[in-house]
Amino acid sequence: MTDVEETVEIQPISFPPEVFARISPELSLQRHLALGLRPSLRRFDEFRDIEINEDSLSRFNASHMMNEDSQNNILGSNVLKCGKTFVITSITGGIIEDTSTSLDEVDIGEKELLDIVEQEDSLNKYTSVYPVVEVERGRVGACTDEEMTVSQKLFDSLLHSRIIPKDSLKVQTGIRTTDENGVSQIIYPDEVNNVDGNDVDDSYKHVMPRKKWSYVLYAKIVVYSRTGPVFDMCWNSLMYALQSTRLPRAFIDERATDLKMTVRMKGRSTTIREAYDILCDPKKSLPLTLNDSNLAYASSFGIIDLDPEVALEEARKQEDKQEDVEMDKIDSILLADIDTEAEESSIYSTISLINNLKGDFKQLSIIGAGSRITPNMIRNAITLSKCRSQDLSQKIKK
Amino acid sequence: MSFQAETGILTQVDGSSQIQSQKTKIFCSVTGPIEPKARQELPTQLALEIIVRPSLGVPNTREKLIEDKLRAVFTPLITRYLYPRQLCQITLQILSSGESEQEFTQREVANSINATLLALIDAGIALNSMCAAISLAISSDDKLIMDPNDEQLKAAKSVHVLALELVESSTVVKNVLLLDSYGDFNEKQLFDILEQGEISLLKLGKEIRSIVESKIINSNLIIQK
Amino acid sequence: MNVQDRRRLLGPGNAKPIAFASSLEPETEPLKAEEVAKKDGIPSLSIKSDIIENCNGSTLIESDEFSIVTSVYGPKSIRGSFTSQGTISIQLKNGIVEKYQTNELKEVASWLVGIFNSVVNLEKYPKSGIDIFVNLVIDKTNDISKLIPFIVMSTCLALVDSGIEMIDLTTAAEIDGNVISFTKGGEEIVGFWKDNGDAVFNDEDFTSILGRCKEQYINYKSLMVNYLLQGKKK
């Protein structure tokens, strides 16, 4: 039995900041903002610093050991650390036969016509990489919507940014010849030209395969320790990784050059062509040529209205001193580089952009599901993103 | 931009619409509010399930990203607190995309937004405000094209989708719901898009209102009979 | 388009992965492998805990040869019927280079579950699951047996970092493809793994391997203890 006389005292409960942030992220965020800080203790317009580890994993760039690893098929890589989160991007490749008419077969007149039709900057002259984003979150099974949308957005943004020209993924095939002593040698016609200075192209022309190949690039992007939205980090890491990418030289065996056999089967005759086994040179590689002026880096912003009622006493006192502040005017603020659960879950209006060094945009998304997005906000975001792009572009040694 | 739209075509769902703009043709159905699955349920608000089916093949990441954009537009538009612990299912079937699917989604996104709005109104789901969406492109000679066709998209330097929240009988723009841009463009062009887009979308908003109005008048007639 | 997995962007189906021709120069690798094997001593390791924010405990162990990230999620509630003690699940994942087959990794993972079932105080965690993810981010050894001691070590340290109650620290040692995992100062064996290296036929050979493994285990364990004490001082 409980004592009836006992008085129940209701006491305000207080929580440590991290618990409070968990139960009421919105209130916690507003309290922080009222103090002029963010839950991460960053200033409103402050980005997280980014540390990158330039390509140390790929086959052709690695300083030691890694390049002797015969299984290593990484063509470019990047490790990017941003706050608590780190992203590992690795670029691998594939080879695909070009089924479109190879240019040799197109006569000159037709080629000129093609050039006129395809305008200088036309989108179909560019390609993208196929990204697979994995965000580690302690679960197994199907990939999440976030992983899917980030992958697709990376693909679209890269394609429309016109960074990778299709031409730079064309394979310049070499030939492996074996002489009478059984010693193999790989000849790359373009290299021979460069060394001797005279035109030896013709001597190889008859053995060169008539088929054309292109590289296909894949990017595996793994995000560890996710603390907030990840698109920016994935994009930036992909940019760095692409700049470090080297494409292996590829060759075919001379025996395979346009070998044709006519076979008769049950009265029907068919021509079987030797399947080309295109192989890549284990040592030689060429850098991936990118459209450098279009290289761009991503940044993102959130916009949130300040709730004057939430402001703590001290903050309110300060405000009282400035009497002429209009009380009914809602203040909204721009936060750079959204991170932490509190910010992610209570900010509905966002601006995300990718711009190059000149400040031109490659991609921009504005979502106004919360606070009103004013032209001024957009302008501020643009100014900050330009600085960010410049800063990020200097991280990589050229 | 102009389009033909029809609402209330399907009888087994709460709301439906069909929209055609140039070669883009989209069907939208809305079911809700209904009982959600346990994992979809939100304690204080209406949950949204958006499904986009492509005109060709099976849905993949491309459709997921379209769904994501639609969700961004409609989450603030629907008066979600009116339907706690309930679900609204929005299904879009692209009948004809009207653009090269490999490279673009702009026409599909813009028209899906308009189609969804009409279907939501048809279903009688409470909305905070109206919206209207349009696709845009900036051509290689820096001209702004409203509602570009496939050829214009292909030749464009940059492509965009703009959706605005409209209030007061579609005469005032309340907020930018979505601006999704790809390609090569600068700050001046960005604000051009916002300004020119606003003019077109206010016009379009009126058009959408007139479609809704005529539908209400028609249904009143049926009731009076 | 690839219909099999429409949740991922896999690129054109007819593209072949890049195949490298075998090197034209004579291989120098076998010699190096021997050199590595000769030194029984501890490779220089870098250990770092609490590196992943969205989990309960994590550890990164790196050397010149490998980099292993382990994260522990849990104890968290599990669905289904009542269980009187916690359940451990371990996932092993290939890093940037897809080196090992999925079933090979699964085999190692289930072997690891056996070890940690005997060192984690599972009675303390009824109705709970402890999910452990081991990422072999970088691996130049090409031999998973050589990695296992460090996988055990990083998993153990990640469990410590997560604050999950343990009965003892465990780690493993590897000699000539024989991997033995010990507890209680080397008095008890909790796991034995062998899938390559010379077969051991007689007791004497095995005893000598056991002895050398035990020595290595004690070295590794003191390394772990030192690391944990250092962290405590801070």
Coordinates of N, CA, C and O in Angstrom, one line a residue, chain A residues 58-75 176 186 188 191 215 246-251 279-287, chain C residues 18-29 32:
Chain A
S58 N 45.3 2.0 -56.5 CA 45.1 1.5 -57.9 C 46.3 0.8 -58.4 O 47.4 1.0 -57.9
R59 N 46.1 0.1 -59.4 CA 47.1 -0.7 -60.0 C 48.3 0.1 -60.6 O 49.5 -0.3 -60.4
F60 N 48.0 1.2 -61.2 CA 49.1 1.9 -61.9 C 49.7 3.0 -61.1 O 50.8 3.5 -61.4
N61 N 49.0 3.4 -60.1 CA 49.6 4.6 -59.3 C 50.2 4.2 -58.0 O 50.9 5.0 -57.4
A62 N 49.8 3.1 -57.5 CA 50.2 2.7 -56.1 C 51.7 2.8 -56.0 O 52.5 2.4 -56.9
S63 N 52.2 3.2 -54.9 CA 53.6 3.5 -54.7 C 54.3 2.1 -54.5 O 55.5 2.0 -54.9
H64 N 53.7 1.2 -53.8 CA 54.4 0.0 -53.5 C 53.5 -1.2 -53.5 O 52.3 -1.0 -53.3
M65 N 54.0 -2.4 -53.5 CA 53.2 -3.6 -53.3 C 52.0 -3.8 -54.2 O 51.8 -4.7 -54.9
M66 N 51.1 -2.8 -54.0 CA 49.8 -2.9 -54.7 C 49.9 -3.2 -56.2 O 49.1 -3.9 -56.7
N67 N 50.9 -2.5 -56.8 CA 51.0 -2.7 -58.3 C 51.5 -4.1 -58.6 O 51.5 -4.5 -59.8
E68 N 52.1 -4.8 -57.7 CA 52.6 -6.1 -58.0 C 51.5 -7.1 -57.8 O 51.7 -8.3 -58.1
D69 N 50.4 -6.7 -57.2 CA 49.3 -7.6 -57.0 C 48.6 -7.9 -58.3 O 47.9 -7.0 -58.8
S70 N 48.7 -9.1 -58.7 CA 48.1 -9.4 -60.0 C 46.6 -9.3 -60.0 O 46.0 -9.2 -61.1
Q71 N 46.0 -9.4 -58.9 CA 44.5 -9.4 -58.8 C 44.0 -8.0 -58.8 O 42.8 -7.8 -58.9
N72 N 44.8 -7.0 -58.6 CA 44.4 -5.6 -58.5 C 43.9 -5.1 -59.8 O 44.6 -5.0 -60.7
N73 N 42.6 -4.8 -59.9 CA 42.0 -4.3 -61.1 C 41.5 -2.9 -60.9 O 40.7 -2.4 -61.7
I74 N 42.0 -2.2 -59.9 CA 41.5 -0.8 -59.6 C 42.3 0.2 -60.6 O 43.5 0.1 -60.6
L75 N 41.5 1.0 -61.2 CA 42.2 1.9 -62.2 C 42.3 3.3 -61.6 O 43.2 4.1 -62.1
R176 N 49.9 -8.1 -79.9 CA 51.0 -8.9 -79.4 C 51.5 -9.8 -80.4 O 50.7 -10.6 -81.0
I186 N 54.6 -6.6 -77.4 CA 53.4 -5.9 -77.6 C 53.7 -4.6 -78.4 O 54.5 -3.9 -77.9
Y188 N 52.3 -1.1 -79.8 CA 51.2 -0.1 -79.9 C 51.5 0.9 -81.0 O 52.5 1.6 -80.9
E191 N 52.5 4.4 -80.2 CA 53.8 4.6 -79.5 C 54.9 4.6 -80.5 O 55.9 5.3 -80.3
Y215 N 36.3 1.5 -73.4 CA 36.3 1.2 -71.9 C 34.9 1.6 -71.3 O 34.3 2.5 -71.8
R246 N 43.8 5.8 -64.4 CA 44.6 5.5 -65.6 C 44.0 4.3 -66.3 O 43.6 3.3 -65.6
L247 N 43.9 4.4 -67.6 CA 43.3 3.3 -68.4 C 44.5 2.3 -68.8 O 45.5 2.8 -69.3
P248 N 44.3 1.1 -68.7 CA 45.4 0.2 -69.1 C 45.4 0.1 -70.6 O 44.4 0.3 -71.3
R249 N 46.6 0.0 -71.2 CA 46.7 -0.3 -72.6 C 46.2 -1.7 -72.9 O 46.4 -2.6 -72.1
A250 N 45.5 -1.8 -74.0 CA 44.9 -3.1 -74.3 C 45.4 -3.6 -75.7 O 45.8 -2.8 -76.5
F251 N 45.5 -4.9 -75.8 CA 46.0 -5.4 -77.1 C 45.3 -6.7 -77.4 O 44.6 -7.3 -76.5
L279 N 43.0 -8.2 -74.3 CA 43.7 -8.3 -73.0 C 44.3 -7.0 -72.6 O 44.6 -6.2 -73.5
C280 N 44.5 -6.7 -71.3 CA 45.1 -5.5 -70.9 C 46.5 -5.6 -70.5 O 46.9 -6.7 -69.9
D281 N 47.3 -4.6 -70.8 CA 48.7 -4.7 -70.5 C 48.9 -4.5 -69.0 O 48.3 -3.6 -68.4
P282 N 49.6 -5.5 -68.4 CA 49.8 -5.4 -66.9 C 50.6 -4.2 -66.4 O 50.5 -3.8 -65.3
K283 N 51.4 -3.6 -67.3 CA 52.3 -2.5 -66.9 C 51.9 -1.2 -67.4 O 52.0 -0.2 -66.8
K284 N 51.5 -1.2 -68.7 CA 51.4 0.1 -69.4 C 50.0 0.7 -69.3 O 49.0 0.0 -69.4
S285 N 49.9 2.0 -69.1 CA 48.6 2.6 -68.9 C 48.7 4.0 -69.5 O 49.8 4.6 -69.6
L286 N 47.6 4.6 -69.8 CA 47.4 6.0 -70.2 C 46.5 6.7 -69.2 O 45.5 6.1 -68.8
P287 N 46.8 8.0 -69.0 CA 45.8 8.7 -68.1 C 44.5 8.9 -68.8 O 44.4 9.0 -70.0
Chain C
I18 N 37.7 -6.0 -67.3 CA 39.1 -5.9 -67.8 C 39.9 -7.1 -67.3 O 39.9 -7.5 -66.2
A19 N 40.6 -7.8 -68.3 CA 41.4 -8.9 -68.0 C 42.9 -8.5 -68.3 O 43.2 -8.1 -69.4
F20 N 43.7 -8.7 -67.3 CA 45.1 -8.3 -67.5 C 45.9 -9.6 -68.0 O 45.6 -10.7 -67.5
A21 N 46.7 -9.3 -69.0 CA 47.6 -10.4 -69.4 C 48.6 -10.7 -68.3 O 49.0 -9.8 -67.6
S22 N 49.0 -12.0 -68.2 CA 49.9 -12.3 -67.2 C 51.2 -11.6 -67.5 O 51.6 -11.4 -68.7
S23 N 51.9 -11.1 -66.5 CA 53.1 -10.3 -66.7 C 54.1 -11.0 -67.5 O 54.3 -12.2 -67.5
L24 N 54.8 -10.2 -68.4 CA 55.7 -10.9 -69.3 C 57.0 -11.2 -68.6 O 57.8 -12.0 -69.0
E25 N 57.3 -10.4 -67.5 CA 58.5 -10.7 -66.8 C 58.3 -11.8 -65.8 O 57.2 -12.1 -65.3
P26 N 59.4 -12.5 -65.5 CA 59.3 -13.6 -64.5 C 58.8 -13.1 -63.2 O 59.1 -12.0 -62.7
E27 N 58.0 -13.9 -62.5 CA 57.4 -13.5 -61.3 C 58.4 -13.5 -60.2 O 59.3 -14.4 -60.1
T28 N 58.4 -12.5 -59.4 CA 59.3 -12.4 -58.3 C 58.6 -12.6 -56.9 O 59.2 -12.6 -55.9
E29 N 57.3 -12.8 -57.0 CA 56.5 -12.9 -55.8 C 56.8 -14.0 -54.8 O 56.9 -13.7 -53.6
K32 N 59.3 -13.3 -52.2 CA 58.9 -12.3 -51.2 C 58.0 -12.9 -50.1 O 58.1 -12.6 -49.0

